Amino acid sequence: MFLRKRLKPELPSQAAAKPVAERSVPQTAPLSTPRVTGKLAAPFIDIKRKTHRLLIETMRQQGLDDDSGPEQIRSAIREALEQILADSARLFNRGEKDRLIEEIYYDMRGLGPLEPLLADEAISEIMVNNAHQVYIERSGKIQLSEVSFYDDRHLLQIIDRIVNRVGRRIDESSPMCDARLPDGSRINAIIPPLAIDGPALTIRKFKKDPLTISHLIGYQSLTQEMADFLKSCAAAKLNVLISGGTGSGKTTLLNILSSFIPEGERLITIEDAAELQLQQNHVIRLETRPNNTEGAGGVTQSELLKNCLRMRPDRIILGEVRGGEALAMLQAMNTGHEGSLATVHANSTRDAIARLETMVLMAGTELPLRAIRDQVRSAIDLIIQIERMSDGCRRVTSVTEIVGMEGDCWQLQDIFTFQRQGMGPDGTVLGQHRPTGLWPKCADRLAVRGLPLSPSLFQGENI
Ligand SMILES: Nc1ncnc2c1ncn2[C@@H]1O[C@H](COP(=O)(O)OP(=O)(O)OP(=O)(O)O)[C@@H](O)[C@H]1O
Ligand SMILES: [Mg+2]
């Protein structure tokens, strides 16, 4: 059953309560293209509503149902639309009609106003705050799109369709849902009563051609020298933690680092929603599972990690360390699974270490802080901090080694940093990636593994 049928006719929503004139629904739409644009101009909304109503009858008369082919449905929509337009005072040209047909079709079958955003390769993230406010990320910049839904019920219907397609459910009793679309895109939906202003949906679009290290160098996220260093570290089995804020590019960098792992090693990935696209052959991908409707059957990252240790992994790649699995991860890194990689949500290198400590403590272990710190120190070799800056660019801000502890204070050694030098007139963050000039303490380990570091990597122009 669709969610809209299970919900009350009107959900509380500040946006929905506003009169139409106050909403961000555009009054006119660009009419030059027959392609569905996602913009719902007022006259279009009215025509679409009427066509929808008539269409049910047209489809019944023609013996069509939800399983009928796309062309049959489109032709029924055209027929219903022509009837409605015959009574309309406004004239619609062919392009507009084609566009209406596509929009109605996508409302019925696809993801409605989201379809054009999903089809646009330049959009990497879609953030639906409520029926009348949809933000997108385009080329690193977050902007308000012109897309809107009719109302909360329309948005709920689309959310319901998305989660149903992947065999999941969302309603008042389980108002949150994390899932992965068949194309690999990651979605999160949350609806009232938890989402106060109406349903919200976030889609991280899957990149068919994943970013590579050359892309990152081209985008000035890091330099060739940094890339060469990281390449050697990954190949030489250093344990690496990638730290950064939300959407800063952690998973992308993790994916790229994993591509430096030589073929032939047995890799096991553990993720909440599988996003990694490993290039190697010898890979097993594991994904957590939420509880079912009875509140049972969920499988956590911790459990997957425990199981994975019995699968003889050479390296473990943990999408994001978030909780109880932190201790098991550190122990695995310390006991024969060197070269493991993970990401953590943190705003600085020191925060990342503090978060790891907290996660282990919160997991209810009896270990004293000193012992936890020993585990962290011997497990993590390198922390890469990445940030999405105000100009929309993602930059690695530091590559840091953990040296040890002095008293209660972590001793860290930056190998590369991003030095900010102000802001350009167009808002571009100015600055440079520079080696600090310090010789990495991991150099000996790399040399032993036949990967000697070239001193030229660490000689900045002015050092
Ligand atoms: N260096 C980069 N330059 C440009 N775009 C990037 C870069 N790194 C990642 N992206 C893009 O940014 C978006 C977010 O990337 P990613 O999923 O790796 O972030 P994340 O830090 O893992 O996010 P989350 O915290 O939500 O897990 C993706 O669309 C990705 O393609
Ligand atoms: Mg991620």
Short mmCIF file of C-alpha atoms and ligand atoms in Angstrom, two decimals:
data_model
loop_
_atom_site.label_atom_id
_atom_site.label_comp_id
_atom_site.label_asym_id
_atom_site.label_seq_id
_atom_site.Cartn_x
_atom_site.Cartn_y
_atom_site.Cartn_z
CA MET A 1 0.00 0.00 0.00
CA PHE A 2 1.30 3.47 -0.82
CA LEU A 3 2.22 5.64 2.10
CA ARG A 4 -0.08 8.47 1.04
CA LYS A 5 -3.02 6.14 1.64
CA ARG A 6 -1.74 5.31 5.08
CA LEU A 7 -1.22 8.90 6.07
CA LYS A 8 -3.72 11.52 7.10
CA PRO A 9 -4.96 13.67 4.19
CA GLU A 10 -2.89 16.72 5.22
CA LEU A 11 0.41 16.56 7.01
CA PRO A 12 1.44 19.53 9.10
CA SER A 13 3.86 21.61 7.11
CA GLN A 14 4.79 25.24 7.39
CA ALA A 15 5.56 25.35 3.69
CA ALA A 16 2.30 23.70 2.74
CA ALA A 17 0.38 26.09 4.99
CA LYS A 18 1.65 29.11 3.09
CA PRO A 19 -0.55 30.57 0.36
CA VAL A 20 0.66 29.63 -3.11
CA ALA A 21 1.85 33.17 -3.86
CA GLU A 22 4.28 33.03 -0.93
CA ARG A 23 5.81 29.73 -1.94
CA SER A 24 8.83 29.50 -4.16
CA VAL A 25 6.76 27.97 -6.95
CA PRO A 26 7.67 29.90 -10.08
CA GLN A 27 4.81 31.56 -11.88
CA THR A 28 6.26 31.01 -15.32
CA ALA A 29 8.48 28.32 -16.72
CA PRO A 30 10.94 28.28 -19.58
CA LEU A 31 8.95 26.79 -22.40
CA SER A 32 11.53 26.37 -25.09
CA THR A 33 12.41 22.76 -24.36
CA PRO A 34 10.13 19.75 -24.53
CA ARG A 35 12.44 18.06 -22.03
CA VAL A 36 11.00 17.74 -18.55
CA THR A 37 12.60 20.52 -16.51
CA GLY A 38 11.20 19.81 -13.10
CA LYS A 39 9.84 23.34 -12.73
CA LEU A 40 6.18 23.43 -11.78
CA ALA A 41 4.65 26.69 -13.02
CA ALA A 42 1.19 27.47 -11.62
CA PRO A 43 -0.85 26.88 -14.85
CA PHE A 44 1.00 23.60 -15.33
CA ILE A 45 0.13 22.40 -11.83
CA ASP A 46 -3.55 22.95 -12.44
CA ILE A 47 -3.54 21.22 -15.83
CA LYS A 48 -1.54 18.32 -14.43
CA ARG A 49 -3.92 17.79 -11.53
CA LYS A 50 -6.93 17.75 -13.85
CA THR A 51 -5.19 15.43 -16.32
CA HIS A 52 -4.25 13.04 -13.52
CA ARG A 53 -7.89 12.79 -12.48
CA LEU A 54 -9.14 12.19 -16.02
CA LEU A 55 -6.33 9.78 -16.75
CA ILE A 56 -7.57 7.25 -14.21
CA GLU A 57 -10.82 7.02 -16.18
CA THR A 58 -9.04 6.98 -19.57
CA MET A 59 -6.78 4.15 -18.45
CA ARG A 60 -9.75 2.19 -17.12
CA GLN A 61 -11.60 2.58 -20.43
CA GLN A 62 -8.55 1.45 -22.41
CA GLY A 63 -7.98 -1.52 -20.12
CA LEU A 64 -4.57 -0.21 -19.02
CA ASP A 65 -3.08 -0.75 -15.60
CA ASP A 66 0.16 -0.12 -13.71
CA ASP A 67 1.89 -2.89 -15.67
CA SER A 68 1.09 -1.41 -19.11
CA GLY A 69 3.99 -0.36 -21.33
CA PRO A 70 5.41 3.19 -21.25
CA GLU A 71 4.18 4.06 -24.74
CA GLN A 72 0.60 2.95 -23.94
CA ILE A 73 0.63 5.04 -20.77
CA ARG A 74 2.08 8.06 -22.59
CA SER A 75 -0.57 7.80 -25.26
CA ALA A 76 -3.33 7.64 -22.59
CA ILE A 77 -1.80 10.69 -20.92
CA ARG A 78 -1.78 12.55 -24.26
CA GLU A 79 -5.45 11.71 -24.82
CA ALA A 80 -6.50 12.87 -21.34
CA LEU A 81 -4.33 15.97 -21.66
CA GLU A 82 -5.85 16.97 -25.01
CA GLN A 83 -9.32 16.77 -23.46
CA ILE A 84 -8.30 18.97 -20.54
CA LEU A 85 -6.49 21.46 -22.77
CA ALA A 86 -9.55 21.77 -25.01
CA ASP A 87 -11.27 23.54 -22.09
CA SER A 88 -8.25 25.59 -21.11
CA ALA A 89 -8.20 29.33 -21.81
CA ARG A 90 -4.44 29.20 -22.28
CA LEU A 91 -2.90 27.82 -25.45
CA PHE A 92 -0.13 25.28 -25.03
CA ASN A 93 2.39 24.66 -27.78
CA ARG A 94 3.71 21.24 -28.75
CA GLY A 95 6.85 21.56 -26.63
CA GLU A 96 4.80 22.41 -23.56
CA LYS A 97 2.45 19.50 -24.17
CA ASP A 98 5.36 17.07 -24.55
CA ARG A 99 6.82 18.38 -21.35
CA LEU A 100 3.52 17.97 -19.49
CA ILE A 101 3.23 14.41 -20.74
CA GLU A 102 6.73 13.59 -19.50
CA GLU A 103 6.07 15.22 -16.12
CA ILE A 104 2.81 13.35 -15.65
CA TYR A 105 4.46 10.12 -16.76
CA TYR A 106 7.30 10.57 -14.26
CA ASP A 107 4.79 11.37 -11.52
CA MET A 108 3.11 8.06 -12.26
CA ARG A 109 6.05 5.84 -12.94
CA GLY A 110 9.29 7.56 -12.07
CA LEU A 111 10.47 9.91 -9.40
CA GLY A 112 8.40 12.90 -10.50
CA PRO A 113 10.12 16.28 -10.37
CA LEU A 114 13.34 14.58 -9.26
CA GLU A 115 13.85 12.88 -12.63
CA PRO A 116 15.55 15.82 -14.40
CA LEU A 117 17.82 16.32 -11.40
CA LEU A 118 18.73 12.64 -11.41
CA ALA A 119 19.42 12.76 -15.15
CA ASP A 120 21.69 15.82 -14.86
CA GLU A 121 25.25 14.49 -14.57
CA ALA A 122 26.51 17.79 -13.17
CA ILE A 123 24.33 17.44 -10.06
CA SER A 124 25.98 15.35 -7.37
CA GLU A 125 23.53 15.71 -4.50
CA ILE A 126 19.79 16.40 -4.20
CA MET A 127 18.48 17.69 -0.88
CA VAL A 128 14.70 17.92 -0.61
CA ASN A 129 14.00 19.97 2.52
CA ASN A 130 10.25 19.92 1.99
CA ALA A 131 7.80 19.88 -0.91
CA HIS A 132 8.66 23.43 -1.95
CA GLN A 133 12.37 23.63 -1.26
CA VAL A 134 14.84 21.44 -3.11
CA TYR A 135 18.57 22.20 -2.92
CA ILE A 136 21.15 20.69 -5.22
CA GLU A 137 24.91 20.51 -5.29
CA ARG A 138 26.33 21.43 -8.67
CA SER A 139 30.10 21.60 -9.18
CA GLY A 140 30.65 21.67 -5.44
CA LYS A 141 28.25 24.60 -4.93
CA ILE A 142 24.99 24.19 -3.05
CA GLN A 143 22.11 26.09 -4.63
CA LEU A 144 18.32 26.24 -4.42
CA SER A 145 16.80 24.51 -7.44
CA GLU A 146 13.57 25.55 -9.16
CA VAL A 147 12.08 22.12 -8.58
CA SER A 148 9.10 21.72 -6.29
CA PHE A 149 6.43 19.14 -5.57
CA TYR A 150 2.68 19.91 -5.52
CA ASP A 151 2.51 19.35 -1.79
CA ASP A 152 3.68 17.02 0.97
CA ARG A 153 1.47 14.20 -0.27
CA HIS A 154 3.08 14.33 -3.68
CA LEU A 155 6.55 14.23 -2.11
CA LEU A 156 5.52 11.36 0.17
CA GLN A 157 4.26 9.43 -2.79
CA ILE A 158 7.66 9.75 -4.50
CA ILE A 159 9.52 8.82 -1.29
CA ASP A 160 7.23 5.84 -0.86
CA ARG A 161 7.96 4.74 -4.42
CA ILE A 162 11.72 5.04 -3.89
CA VAL A 163 11.79 3.00 -0.69
CA ASN A 164 9.29 0.43 -1.99
CA ARG A 165 11.47 -0.17 -5.02
CA VAL A 166 14.33 -1.25 -2.80
CA GLY A 167 12.06 -3.42 -0.68
CA ARG A 168 11.95 -1.04 2.29
CA ARG A 169 9.15 0.71 4.10
CA ILE A 170 8.65 4.14 5.59
CA ASP A 171 5.66 5.27 7.63
CA GLU A 172 4.79 6.79 11.00
CA SER A 173 6.00 3.70 12.84
CA SER A 174 9.39 3.70 11.06
CA PRO A 175 9.75 7.26 9.81
CA MET A 176 13.43 7.05 8.73
CA CYS A 177 14.99 5.06 5.96
CA ASP A 178 18.53 4.66 4.62
CA ALA A 179 18.82 2.80 1.38
CA ARG A 180 20.76 2.40 -1.81
CA LEU A 181 19.02 2.79 -5.15
CA PRO A 182 19.55 0.11 -7.81
CA ASP A 183 21.93 2.51 -9.62
CA GLY A 184 24.08 2.77 -6.48
CA SER A 185 22.86 6.22 -5.33
CA ARG A 186 22.54 6.61 -1.59
CA ILE A 187 19.28 7.91 -0.15
CA ASN A 188 18.00 8.96 3.23
CA ALA A 189 14.35 9.75 3.84
CA ILE A 190 12.78 11.05 7.01
CA ILE A 191 9.13 11.97 7.39
CA PRO A 192 6.77 13.46 10.00
CA PRO A 193 6.46 13.26 12.94
CA LEU A 194 10.28 13.20 13.07
CA ALA A 195 10.68 15.74 10.26
CA ILE A 196 8.75 18.68 11.63
CA ASP A 197 8.24 20.68 8.41
CA GLY A 198 7.28 17.80 6.17
CA PRO A 199 9.11 14.90 4.54
CA ALA A 200 12.78 15.35 3.72
CA LEU A 201 14.84 13.36 1.27
CA THR A 202 18.59 13.38 0.58
CA ILE A 203 20.10 11.68 -2.44
CA ARG A 204 23.87 11.30 -2.94
CA LYS A 205 24.05 10.46 -6.61
CA PHE A 206 26.22 7.63 -7.71
CA LYS A 207 28.98 8.59 -10.14
CA LYS A 208 29.08 6.16 -13.06
CA ASP A 209 32.68 7.17 -13.70
CA PRO A 210 34.19 7.44 -10.25
CA LEU A 211 36.72 10.17 -9.60
CA THR A 212 40.35 9.11 -9.90
CA ILE A 213 43.52 10.51 -8.41
CA SER A 214 44.13 12.47 -11.65
CA HIS A 215 40.73 14.17 -11.22
CA LEU A 216 41.61 15.11 -7.64
CA ILE A 217 44.97 16.53 -8.73
CA GLY A 218 43.19 18.41 -11.54
CA TYR A 219 40.68 19.85 -9.04
CA GLN A 220 43.61 20.88 -6.83
CA SER A 221 42.34 18.73 -4.01
CA LEU A 222 45.94 17.60 -3.55
CA THR A 223 49.26 17.71 -5.42
CA GLN A 224 51.03 15.10 -7.50
CA GLU A 225 53.66 14.75 -4.72
CA MET A 226 50.97 14.10 -2.10
CA ALA A 227 49.35 11.57 -4.42
CA ASP A 228 52.69 9.77 -4.94
CA PHE A 229 53.25 9.65 -1.20
CA LEU A 230 49.75 8.29 -0.49
CA LYS A 231 50.15 5.75 -3.27
CA SER A 232 53.30 4.37 -1.64
CA CYS A 233 51.65 4.37 1.81
CA ALA A 234 48.66 2.37 0.58
CA ALA A 235 50.82 -0.07 -1.34
CA ALA A 236 53.14 -0.49 1.68
CA LYS A 237 50.22 -1.48 3.93
CA LEU A 238 50.04 1.53 6.20
CA ASN A 239 46.80 1.83 8.15
CA VAL A 240 45.13 5.01 6.99
CA LEU A 241 42.25 6.96 8.48
CA ILE A 242 40.51 9.54 6.29
CA SER A 243 38.83 12.25 8.32
CA GLY A 244 36.52 15.04 7.24
CA GLY A 245 33.15 16.70 7.60
CA THR A 246 29.95 15.63 5.93
CA GLY A 247 30.21 15.45 2.14
CA SER A 248 33.88 16.46 2.24
CA GLY A 249 34.96 13.63 -0.07
CA LYS A 250 36.02 10.95 2.44
CA THR A 251 34.43 8.00 0.65
CA THR A 252 35.75 9.21 -2.71
CA LEU A 253 39.29 9.43 -1.34
CA LEU A 254 38.91 6.03 0.33
CA ASN A 255 37.89 4.57 -2.99
CA ILE A 256 40.88 6.14 -4.71
CA LEU A 257 43.31 4.96 -2.02
CA SER A 258 41.95 1.45 -2.33
CA SER A 259 42.84 1.51 -6.03
CA PHE A 260 46.51 1.68 -4.99
CA ILE A 261 46.28 -1.71 -3.26
CA PRO A 262 48.09 -4.28 -5.38
CA GLU A 263 45.97 -6.92 -7.12
CA GLY A 264 45.96 -10.30 -5.40
CA GLU A 265 45.28 -9.19 -1.82
CA ARG A 266 42.01 -10.30 -0.30
CA LEU A 267 39.93 -7.21 0.48
CA ILE A 268 36.75 -7.07 2.52
CA THR A 269 34.69 -3.90 2.57
CA ILE A 270 32.15 -3.11 5.28
CA GLU A 271 29.69 -0.28 4.75
CA ASP A 272 26.31 0.95 5.89
CA ALA A 273 25.21 1.62 2.34
CA ALA A 274 27.67 0.13 -0.14
CA GLU A 275 29.22 3.01 -2.09
CA LEU A 276 32.78 1.85 -2.71
CA GLN A 277 33.67 0.73 -6.21
CA LEU A 278 36.84 -1.30 -5.82
CA GLN A 279 38.77 -2.11 -8.97
CA GLN A 280 40.42 -5.31 -7.72
CA ASN A 281 39.07 -8.81 -8.37
CA HIS A 282 39.59 -10.37 -4.97
CA VAL A 283 36.96 -8.33 -3.10
CA ILE A 284 34.05 -9.25 -0.85
CA ARG A 285 31.56 -6.50 -0.10
CA LEU A 286 29.52 -6.55 3.09
CA GLU A 287 26.66 -4.21 3.96
CA THR A 288 24.85 -3.69 7.26
CA ARG A 289 21.13 -4.38 7.55
CA PRO A 290 18.58 -2.41 9.59
CA ASN A 291 16.05 -4.09 11.83
CA ASN A 292 12.89 -5.39 10.18
CA THR A 293 9.42 -4.14 11.09
CA GLU A 294 9.40 -6.31 14.22
CA GLY A 295 12.58 -4.59 15.36
CA ALA A 296 14.74 -7.66 14.82
CA GLY A 297 17.22 -9.05 12.31
CA GLY A 298 19.48 -6.00 12.06
CA VAL A 299 23.19 -6.59 11.47
CA THR A 300 25.63 -3.91 12.63
CA GLN A 301 29.09 -2.95 11.38
CA SER A 302 30.49 -4.45 14.59
CA GLU A 303 28.97 -7.83 13.82
CA LEU A 304 30.13 -7.68 10.21
CA LEU A 305 33.63 -6.82 11.35
CA LYS A 306 33.68 -9.80 13.74
CA ASN A 307 32.48 -12.07 10.97
CA CYS A 308 34.91 -10.61 8.48
CA LEU A 309 37.85 -11.54 10.73
CA ARG A 310 36.91 -15.17 10.15
CA MET A 311 37.02 -14.65 6.39
CA ARG A 312 40.79 -14.33 6.20
CA PRO A 313 40.97 -10.77 4.93
CA ASP A 314 44.34 -9.28 4.01
CA ARG A 315 42.89 -5.83 4.40
CA ILE A 316 39.65 -4.48 5.80
CA ILE A 317 38.09 -1.37 4.33
CA LEU A 318 35.57 0.20 6.63
CA GLY A 319 33.32 2.77 4.92
CA GLU A 320 32.88 4.86 8.06
CA VAL A 321 33.78 4.03 11.64
CA ARG A 322 30.92 5.34 13.74
CA GLY A 323 30.60 3.42 16.97
CA GLY A 324 31.14 0.09 18.64
CA GLU A 325 33.19 -1.30 15.76
CA ALA A 326 36.03 1.16 16.50
CA LEU A 327 37.81 -1.14 18.98
CA ALA A 328 37.51 -4.20 16.75
CA MET A 329 38.86 -2.12 13.88
CA LEU A 330 41.88 -0.95 15.89
CA GLN A 331 42.56 -4.49 17.06
CA ALA A 332 42.29 -5.83 13.52
CA MET A 333 44.72 -3.16 12.30
CA ASN A 334 47.13 -4.19 15.08
CA THR A 335 46.88 -7.90 14.47
CA GLY A 336 47.71 -8.87 10.96
CA HIS A 337 45.35 -6.78 8.92
CA GLU A 338 47.75 -3.98 8.16
CA GLY A 339 46.92 -1.77 5.26
CA SER A 340 43.35 -1.35 6.41
CA LEU A 341 41.54 1.84 5.53
CA ALA A 342 38.63 3.65 7.14
CA THR A 343 36.95 7.03 7.25
CA VAL A 344 35.74 8.98 10.25
CA HIS A 345 33.57 12.02 10.56
CA ALA A 346 35.70 14.71 12.24
CA ASN A 347 36.70 18.30 11.66
CA SER A 348 40.41 17.98 12.39
CA THR A 349 43.08 15.35 12.81
CA ARG A 350 42.99 15.72 16.59
CA ASP A 351 39.20 15.49 16.57
CA ALA A 352 39.48 12.28 14.59
CA ILE A 353 41.68 10.71 17.26
CA ALA A 354 39.42 12.01 20.04
CA ARG A 355 36.40 10.53 18.26
CA LEU A 356 38.07 7.14 17.99
CA GLU A 357 38.85 7.21 21.72
CA THR A 358 35.29 8.20 22.55
CA MET A 359 33.81 5.52 20.31
CA VAL A 360 35.87 2.83 22.02
CA LEU A 361 34.94 4.17 25.48
CA MET A 362 31.25 4.41 24.55
CA ALA A 363 31.25 0.83 23.36
CA GLY A 364 31.41 -0.10 27.04
CA THR A 365 34.84 -1.69 27.09
CA GLU A 366 36.59 -1.96 30.40
CA LEU A 367 39.86 -0.77 28.88
CA PRO A 368 41.52 2.19 30.59
CA LEU A 369 42.08 5.29 28.44
CA ARG A 370 45.83 4.64 28.43
CA ALA A 371 45.31 1.23 26.82
CA ILE A 372 42.87 2.66 24.26
CA ARG A 373 45.41 5.31 23.34
CA ASP A 374 48.08 2.63 22.93
CA GLN A 375 45.78 0.82 20.54
CA VAL A 376 45.15 3.99 18.52
CA ARG A 377 48.84 4.89 18.43
CA SER A 378 49.99 1.50 17.22
CA ALA A 379 47.05 0.98 14.84
CA ILE A 380 46.80 4.24 12.89
CA ASP A 381 49.80 5.27 10.81
CA LEU A 382 48.40 8.14 8.82
CA ILE A 383 45.45 10.50 9.05
CA ILE A 384 44.33 12.39 5.95
CA GLN A 385 42.12 15.37 6.69
CA ILE A 386 39.84 16.56 3.88
CA GLU A 387 37.53 19.55 3.80
CA ARG A 388 34.86 21.00 1.56
CA MET A 389 35.77 24.67 1.56
CA SER A 390 33.59 27.74 1.16
CA ASP A 391 34.31 27.88 -2.60
CA GLY A 392 32.88 24.38 -3.02
CA CYS A 393 36.31 22.83 -3.62
CA ARG A 394 37.31 19.74 -1.68
CA ARG A 395 40.89 19.93 -0.52
CA VAL A 396 43.10 17.66 1.52
CA THR A 397 44.12 20.00 4.33
CA SER A 398 46.70 17.78 5.98
CA VAL A 399 48.45 14.45 5.77
CA THR A 400 49.61 13.63 9.25
CA GLU A 401 51.49 10.86 11.02
CA ILE A 402 50.81 9.85 14.60
CA VAL A 403 54.14 10.00 16.41
CA GLY A 404 53.04 9.09 19.94
CA MET A 405 51.97 10.66 23.21
CA GLU A 406 53.72 13.04 25.52
CA GLY A 407 51.86 12.99 28.80
CA ASP A 408 48.24 13.47 27.84
CA CYS A 409 49.01 15.17 24.54
CA TRP A 410 49.11 13.50 21.16
CA GLN A 411 52.30 14.14 19.20
CA LEU A 412 51.43 14.48 15.54
CA GLN A 413 53.65 15.22 12.56
CA ASP A 414 52.21 16.92 9.51
CA ILE A 415 53.84 15.80 6.27
CA PHE A 416 51.76 17.97 3.95
CA THR A 417 49.40 20.83 4.76
CA PHE A 418 47.22 23.24 2.84
CA GLN A 419 48.26 26.79 3.63
CA ARG A 420 45.49 29.31 3.09
CA GLN A 421 46.46 32.65 1.66
CA GLY A 422 43.14 34.48 1.66
CA MET A 423 40.18 34.69 -0.64
CA GLY A 424 39.99 35.69 -4.33
CA PRO A 425 37.48 38.31 -5.55
CA ASP A 426 35.17 35.52 -6.80
CA GLY A 427 35.21 33.76 -3.44
CA THR A 428 37.86 31.22 -4.44
CA VAL A 429 39.92 30.05 -1.50
CA LEU A 430 43.54 30.92 -2.27
CA GLY A 431 46.32 28.78 -0.94
CA GLN A 432 48.84 26.08 -1.63
CA HIS A 433 49.55 22.54 -0.63
CA ARG A 434 53.03 22.41 0.82
CA PRO A 435 55.22 19.71 2.30
CA THR A 436 56.27 20.67 5.81
CA GLY A 437 59.77 19.45 5.00
CA LEU A 438 59.68 16.83 7.76
CA TRP A 439 60.90 13.42 6.73
CA PRO A 440 58.07 10.87 7.28
CA LYS A 441 58.74 8.43 10.05
CA CYS A 442 57.09 5.71 7.94
CA ALA A 443 59.84 6.09 5.30
CA ASP A 444 61.83 3.15 6.70
CA ARG A 445 58.81 0.87 6.58
CA LEU A 446 58.18 1.88 3.00
CA ALA A 447 61.83 1.30 2.08
CA VAL A 448 61.73 -2.18 3.63
CA ARG A 449 58.78 -2.96 1.38
CA GLY A 450 60.69 -1.83 -1.65
CA LEU A 451 59.00 1.57 -1.91
CA PRO A 452 61.71 4.09 -1.07
CA LEU A 453 60.49 7.65 -0.89
CA SER A 454 62.12 10.26 -3.04
CA PRO A 455 63.31 13.29 -1.00
CA SER A 456 61.99 15.50 -3.83
CA LEU A 457 58.41 14.77 -2.68
CA PHE A 458 59.04 16.68 0.54
CA GLN A 459 60.97 19.66 -0.76
CA GLY A 460 58.64 22.60 -1.16
CA GLU A 461 59.93 25.55 -3.22
CA ASN A 462 60.69 27.71 -0.21
CA ILE A 463 61.62 25.19 2.41
N1 LIG B 1 38.07 16.03 -4.43
C1 LIG B 1 36.85 16.19 -4.93
N2 LIG B 1 36.60 17.14 -5.83
C2 LIG B 1 35.35 17.32 -6.33
N3 LIG B 1 34.27 16.60 -5.96
C3 LIG B 1 34.47 15.64 -5.06
C4 LIG B 1 35.76 15.38 -4.49
N4 LIG B 1 35.64 14.39 -3.59
C5 LIG B 1 34.34 14.03 -3.60
N5 LIG B 1 33.64 14.76 -4.48
C6 LIG B 1 32.19 14.69 -4.70
O1 LIG B 1 31.59 15.15 -3.50
C7 LIG B 1 30.46 14.38 -3.16
C8 LIG B 1 30.62 13.82 -1.75
O2 LIG B 1 31.71 12.92 -1.76
P1 LIG B 1 31.80 11.70 -0.74
O3 LIG B 1 30.62 10.82 -0.83
O4 LIG B 1 33.14 11.07 -0.99
O5 LIG B 1 31.81 12.49 0.64
P2 LIG B 1 31.79 11.91 2.13
O6 LIG B 1 32.73 12.77 2.92
O7 LIG B 1 32.07 10.45 2.11
O8 LIG B 1 30.29 12.21 2.54
P3 LIG B 1 29.47 11.61 3.80
O9 LIG B 1 29.98 12.33 5.01
O10 LIG B 1 28.05 12.00 3.50
O11 LIG B 1 29.72 10.14 3.82
C9 LIG B 1 30.34 13.31 -4.23
O12 LIG B 1 29.39 13.73 -5.16
C10 LIG B 1 31.72 13.26 -4.87
O13 LIG B 1 31.67 12.89 -6.22
MG MG B 2 30.98 8.87 2.87
#
